[in-house]
Structures are given as C-alpha cells and as structure tokens.
Amino acid sequence: MFEYEMAKARRADLIREADAYRLAREAKKAHRGSMRDKEPEGSVRVQRSRFTRAA
C-alpha cells in the first residue's frame, strides 16, 4: 500500500509541475505576441533624412 501512495503522490507532483510549465510557456508566448503587435517608433528619423531643410 505504501508504494501505491508514493506513486500517487509522485503523479500529483508531476501533474502540478507540468501545469506550471505549461502556464509559463503560455505566458511567454502571449508576451511575445503582444510585443510584435506594437509598431516601432524609430522610423521617423529615416523619413526625415530624405528631405532637405527649407530654410
């Protein structure tokens, strides 16, 4: 009976670890996706360098 209880506890630990790992991967993936949606703001200088000064 003791071996069964140890196996049951180990299985529960593995399930908890897998859930935590899965949650961390999903959070990382969501963070990457939100960073890709934002447009970079550094392109203004590139456009201004094509024009000459007026005065």
mmCIF file of N, CA, C and O in Angstrom:
data_model
loop_
_atom_site.group_PDB
_atom_site.id
_atom_site.type_symbol
_atom_site.label_atom_id
_atom_site.label_comp_id
_atom_site.label_asym_id
_atom_site.label_seq_id
_atom_site.Cartn_x
_atom_site.Cartn_y
_atom_site.Cartn_z
ATOM 1 N N MET A 1 0.817 -1.194 0.000
ATOM 2 C CA MET A 1 0.000 0.000 0.000
ATOM 3 C C MET A 1 0.861 1.257 0.000
ATOM 4 O O MET A 1 0.512 2.248 -0.605
ATOM 5 N N PHE A 2 1.999 1.199 0.669
ATOM 6 C CA PHE A 2 2.871 2.363 0.742
ATOM 7 C C PHE A 2 3.398 2.765 -0.634
ATOM 8 O O PHE A 2 3.473 3.950 -0.960
ATOM 9 N N GLU A 3 3.761 1.779 -1.465
ATOM 10 C CA GLU A 3 4.264 2.070 -2.807
ATOM 11 C C GLU A 3 3.188 2.752 -3.648
ATOM 12 O O GLU A 3 3.481 3.657 -4.437
ATOM 13 N N TYR A 4 1.954 2.333 -3.485
ATOM 14 C CA TYR A 4 0.851 2.939 -4.227
ATOM 15 C C TYR A 4 0.682 4.408 -3.830
ATOM 16 O O TYR A 4 0.490 5.276 -4.686
ATOM 17 N N GLU A 5 0.766 4.690 -2.542
ATOM 18 C CA GLU A 5 0.630 6.070 -2.071
ATOM 19 C C GLU A 5 1.775 6.936 -2.567
ATOM 20 O O GLU A 5 1.573 8.101 -2.926
ATOM 21 N N MET A 6 2.991 6.391 -2.601
ATOM 22 C CA MET A 6 4.145 7.139 -3.108
ATOM 23 C C MET A 6 3.978 7.441 -4.609
ATOM 24 O O MET A 6 4.264 8.547 -5.066
ATOM 25 N N ALA A 7 3.508 6.451 -5.358
ATOM 26 C CA ALA A 7 3.295 6.640 -6.793
ATOM 27 C C ALA A 7 2.199 7.669 -7.039
ATOM 28 O O ALA A 7 2.315 8.504 -7.950
ATOM 29 N N LYS A 8 1.177 7.629 -6.229
ATOM 30 C CA LYS A 8 0.073 8.582 -6.370
ATOM 31 C C LYS A 8 0.550 10.009 -6.061
ATOM 32 O O LYS A 8 0.207 10.958 -6.777
ATOM 33 N N ALA A 9 1.370 10.163 -5.020
ATOM 34 C CA ALA A 9 1.905 11.480 -4.671
ATOM 35 C C ALA A 9 2.849 11.982 -5.756
ATOM 36 O O ALA A 9 2.829 13.163 -6.118
ATOM 37 N N ARG A 10 3.683 11.090 -6.304
ATOM 38 C CA ARG A 10 4.615 11.472 -7.377
ATOM 39 C C ARG A 10 3.851 11.896 -8.628
ATOM 40 O O ARG A 10 4.211 12.868 -9.283
ATOM 41 N N ARG A 11 2.795 11.186 -8.941
ATOM 42 C CA ARG A 11 1.976 11.537 -10.105
ATOM 43 C C ARG A 11 1.358 12.930 -9.923
ATOM 44 O O ARG A 11 1.340 13.740 -10.852
ATOM 45 N N ALA A 12 0.868 13.221 -8.729
ATOM 46 C CA ALA A 12 0.286 14.527 -8.455
ATOM 47 C C ALA A 12 1.344 15.622 -8.577
ATOM 48 O O ALA A 12 1.066 16.709 -9.119
ATOM 49 N N ASP A 13 2.560 15.346 -8.104
ATOM 50 C CA ASP A 13 3.652 16.321 -8.237
ATOM 51 C C ASP A 13 3.982 16.582 -9.706
ATOM 52 O O ASP A 13 4.190 17.722 -10.121
ATOM 53 N N LEU A 14 4.050 15.512 -10.493
ATOM 54 C CA LEU A 14 4.360 15.673 -11.916
ATOM 55 C C LEU A 14 3.273 16.466 -12.639
ATOM 56 O O LEU A 14 3.569 17.289 -13.508
ATOM 57 N N ILE A 15 2.025 16.233 -12.277
ATOM 58 C CA ILE A 15 0.923 16.976 -12.902
ATOM 59 C C ILE A 15 1.018 18.454 -12.542
ATOM 60 O O ILE A 15 0.845 19.323 -13.404
ATOM 61 N N ARG A 16 1.336 18.765 -11.292
ATOM 62 C CA ARG A 16 1.493 20.172 -10.882
ATOM 63 C C ARG A 16 2.654 20.834 -11.611
ATOM 64 O O ARG A 16 2.554 21.978 -12.067
ATOM 65 N N GLU A 17 3.782 20.123 -11.730
ATOM 66 C CA GLU A 17 4.937 20.671 -12.447
ATOM 67 C C GLU A 17 4.602 20.921 -13.915
ATOM 68 O O GLU A 17 4.993 21.943 -14.487
ATOM 69 N N ALA A 18 3.893 19.994 -14.537
ATOM 70 C CA ALA A 18 3.518 20.151 -15.942
ATOM 71 C C ALA A 18 2.582 21.340 -16.128
ATOM 72 O O ALA A 18 2.715 22.100 -17.098
ATOM 73 N N ASP A 19 1.654 21.529 -15.217
ATOM 74 C CA ASP A 19 0.743 22.672 -15.304
ATOM 75 C C ASP A 19 1.499 23.994 -15.167
ATOM 76 O O ASP A 19 1.225 24.951 -15.898
ATOM 77 N N ALA A 20 2.445 24.042 -14.235
ATOM 78 C CA ALA A 20 3.225 25.265 -14.045
ATOM 79 C C ALA A 20 4.076 25.546 -15.283
ATOM 80 O O ALA A 20 4.189 26.692 -15.729
ATOM 81 N N TYR A 21 4.668 24.512 -15.855
ATOM 82 C CA TYR A 21 5.488 24.668 -17.060
ATOM 83 C C TYR A 21 4.634 25.153 -18.228
ATOM 84 O O TYR A 21 5.020 26.062 -18.970
ATOM 85 N N ARG A 22 3.464 24.566 -18.392
ATOM 86 C CA ARG A 22 2.557 24.949 -19.475
ATOM 87 C C ARG A 22 2.102 26.400 -19.317
ATOM 88 O O ARG A 22 2.065 27.167 -20.290
ATOM 89 N N LEU A 23 1.790 26.792 -18.092
ATOM 90 C CA LEU A 23 1.364 28.160 -17.826
ATOM 91 C C LEU A 23 2.478 29.160 -18.134
ATOM 92 O O LEU A 23 2.240 30.216 -18.732
ATOM 93 N N ALA A 24 3.713 28.817 -17.765
ATOM 94 C CA ALA A 24 4.845 29.692 -18.046
ATOM 95 C C ALA A 24 5.066 29.840 -19.553
ATOM 96 O O ALA A 24 5.338 30.940 -20.042
ATOM 97 N N ARG A 25 4.948 28.746 -20.295
ATOM 98 C CA ARG A 25 5.118 28.814 -21.758
ATOM 99 C C ARG A 25 4.024 29.657 -22.402
ATOM 100 O O ARG A 25 4.290 30.435 -23.327
ATOM 101 N N GLU A 26 2.795 29.508 -21.941
ATOM 102 C CA GLU A 26 1.693 30.297 -22.492
ATOM 103 C C GLU A 26 1.885 31.777 -22.196
ATOM 104 O O GLU A 26 1.611 32.627 -23.048
ATOM 105 N N ALA A 27 2.360 32.101 -21.004
ATOM 106 C CA ALA A 27 2.599 33.496 -20.647
ATOM 107 C C ALA A 27 3.700 34.087 -21.507
ATOM 108 O O ALA A 27 3.601 35.227 -21.971
ATOM 109 N N LYS A 28 4.756 33.320 -21.742
ATOM 110 C CA LYS A 28 5.864 33.796 -22.574
ATOM 111 C C LYS A 28 5.390 34.017 -24.011
ATOM 112 O O LYS A 28 5.726 35.012 -24.647
ATOM 113 N N LYS A 29 4.589 33.087 -24.509
ATOM 114 C CA LYS A 29 4.070 33.207 -25.875
ATOM 115 C C LYS A 29 3.151 34.421 -26.006
ATOM 116 O O LYS A 29 3.198 35.147 -26.996
ATOM 117 N N ALA A 30 2.320 34.661 -25.009
ATOM 118 C CA ALA A 30 1.420 35.811 -25.037
ATOM 119 C C ALA A 30 2.210 37.115 -24.974
ATOM 120 O O ALA A 30 1.861 38.088 -25.646
ATOM 121 N N HIS A 31 3.271 37.133 -24.200
ATOM 122 C CA HIS A 31 4.093 38.339 -24.091
ATOM 123 C C HIS A 31 4.776 38.636 -25.421
ATOM 124 O O HIS A 31 4.822 39.775 -25.863
ATOM 125 N N ARG A 32 5.300 37.594 -26.060
ATOM 126 C CA ARG A 32 5.933 37.781 -27.373
ATOM 127 C C ARG A 32 4.927 38.303 -28.392
ATOM 128 O O ARG A 32 5.248 39.157 -29.201
ATOM 129 N N GLY A 33 3.720 37.766 -28.364
ATOM 130 C CA GLY A 33 2.691 38.194 -29.298
ATOM 131 C C GLY A 33 2.302 39.643 -29.094
ATOM 132 O O GLY A 33 2.081 40.379 -30.054
ATOM 133 N N SER A 34 2.241 40.088 -27.849
ATOM 134 C CA SER A 34 1.868 41.471 -27.596
ATOM 135 C C SER A 34 2.989 42.424 -28.004
ATOM 136 O O SER A 34 2.737 43.559 -28.408
ATOM 137 N N MET A 35 4.230 41.975 -27.914
ATOM 138 C CA MET A 35 5.352 42.828 -28.315
ATOM 139 C C MET A 35 5.402 42.976 -29.835
ATOM 140 O O MET A 35 5.799 44.001 -30.354
ATOM 141 N N ARG A 36 4.989 41.951 -30.566
ATOM 142 C CA ARG A 36 5.007 42.016 -32.030
ATOM 143 C C ARG A 36 3.910 42.917 -32.569
ATOM 144 O O ARG A 36 4.037 43.468 -33.657
ATOM 145 N N ASP A 37 2.825 43.059 -31.823
ATOM 146 C CA ASP A 37 1.708 43.880 -32.287
ATOM 147 C C ASP A 37 2.034 45.368 -32.260
ATOM 148 O O ASP A 37 1.452 46.144 -33.012
ATOM 149 N N LYS A 38 2.951 45.773 -31.410
ATOM 150 C CA LYS A 38 3.297 47.185 -31.306
ATOM 151 C C LYS A 38 4.228 47.573 -32.445
ATOM 152 O O LYS A 38 5.170 46.869 -32.771
ATOM 153 N N GLU A 39 3.947 48.704 -33.063
ATOM 154 C CA GLU A 39 4.788 49.154 -34.165
ATOM 155 C C GLU A 39 5.971 49.949 -33.624
ATOM 156 O O GLU A 39 5.827 50.712 -32.679
ATOM 157 N N PRO A 40 7.118 49.796 -34.241
ATOM 158 C CA PRO A 40 8.281 50.552 -33.773
ATOM 159 C C PRO A 40 8.109 52.036 -34.048
ATOM 160 O O PRO A 40 7.494 52.430 -35.035
ATOM 161 N N GLU A 41 8.649 52.857 -33.168
ATOM 162 C CA GLU A 41 8.502 54.300 -33.315
ATOM 163 C C GLU A 41 9.763 54.960 -33.850
ATOM 164 O O GLU A 41 9.817 56.160 -33.986
ATOM 165 N N GLY A 42 10.788 54.216 -34.176
ATOM 166 C CA GLY A 42 12.058 54.783 -34.597
ATOM 167 C C GLY A 42 12.151 55.101 -36.072
ATOM 168 O O GLY A 42 13.189 55.537 -36.546
ATOM 169 N N SER A 43 11.120 54.914 -36.850
ATOM 170 C CA SER A 43 11.205 55.106 -38.296
ATOM 171 C C SER A 43 11.074 56.571 -38.715
ATOM 172 O O SER A 43 11.217 56.877 -39.882
ATOM 173 N N VAL A 44 10.815 57.490 -37.805
ATOM 174 C CA VAL A 44 10.637 58.903 -38.159
ATOM 175 C C VAL A 44 11.942 59.500 -38.645
ATOM 176 O O VAL A 44 11.974 60.245 -39.622
ATOM 177 N N ARG A 45 13.046 59.196 -38.016
ATOM 178 C CA ARG A 45 14.343 59.747 -38.423
ATOM 179 C C ARG A 45 14.721 59.317 -39.836
ATOM 180 O O ARG A 45 15.303 60.081 -40.574
ATOM 181 N N VAL A 46 14.393 58.108 -40.209
ATOM 182 C CA VAL A 46 14.725 57.613 -41.541
ATOM 183 C C VAL A 46 13.988 58.437 -42.589
ATOM 184 O O VAL A 46 14.557 58.820 -43.607
ATOM 185 N N GLN A 47 12.735 58.753 -42.356
ATOM 186 C CA GLN A 47 11.960 59.531 -43.318
ATOM 187 C C GLN A 47 12.462 60.971 -43.383
ATOM 188 O O GLN A 47 12.492 61.563 -44.454
ATOM 189 N N ARG A 48 12.854 61.581 -42.290
ATOM 190 C CA ARG A 48 13.312 62.967 -42.300
ATOM 191 C C ARG A 48 14.649 63.124 -42.998
ATOM 192 O O ARG A 48 14.957 64.176 -43.528
ATOM 193 N N SER A 49 15.475 62.083 -43.003
ATOM 194 C CA SER A 49 16.786 62.214 -43.618
ATOM 195 C C SER A 49 16.686 62.305 -45.142
ATOM 196 O O SER A 49 17.640 62.747 -45.794
ATOM 197 N N ARG A 50 15.558 61.997 -45.750
ATOM 198 C CA ARG A 50 15.413 62.069 -47.201
ATOM 199 C C ARG A 50 15.129 63.488 -47.691
ATOM 200 O O ARG A 50 15.316 63.784 -48.848
ATOM 201 N N PHE A 51 14.676 64.354 -46.793
ATOM 202 C CA PHE A 51 14.300 65.706 -47.210
ATOM 203 C C PHE A 51 15.378 66.720 -46.799
ATOM 204 O O PHE A 51 16.086 66.542 -45.816
ATOM 205 N N THR A 52 15.488 67.801 -47.563
ATOM 206 C CA THR A 52 16.436 68.863 -47.210
ATOM 207 C C THR A 52 15.741 69.913 -46.383
ATOM 208 O O THR A 52 14.520 70.032 -46.377
ATOM 209 N N ARG A 53 16.513 70.711 -45.693
ATOM 210 C CA ARG A 53 15.955 71.795 -44.877
ATOM 211 C C ARG A 53 15.421 72.915 -45.770
ATOM 212 O O ARG A 53 16.046 73.263 -46.762
ATOM 213 N N ALA A 54 14.312 73.496 -45.375
ATOM 214 C CA ALA A 54 13.690 74.546 -46.177
ATOM 215 C C ALA A 54 14.390 75.869 -45.987
ATOM 216 O O ALA A 54 14.560 76.651 -46.916
ATOM 217 N N ALA A 55 14.822 76.172 -44.783
ATOM 218 C CA ALA A 55 15.443 77.469 -44.558
ATOM 219 C C ALA A 55 16.684 77.337 -43.701
ATOM 220 O O ALA A 55 16.845 76.578 -42.849
#
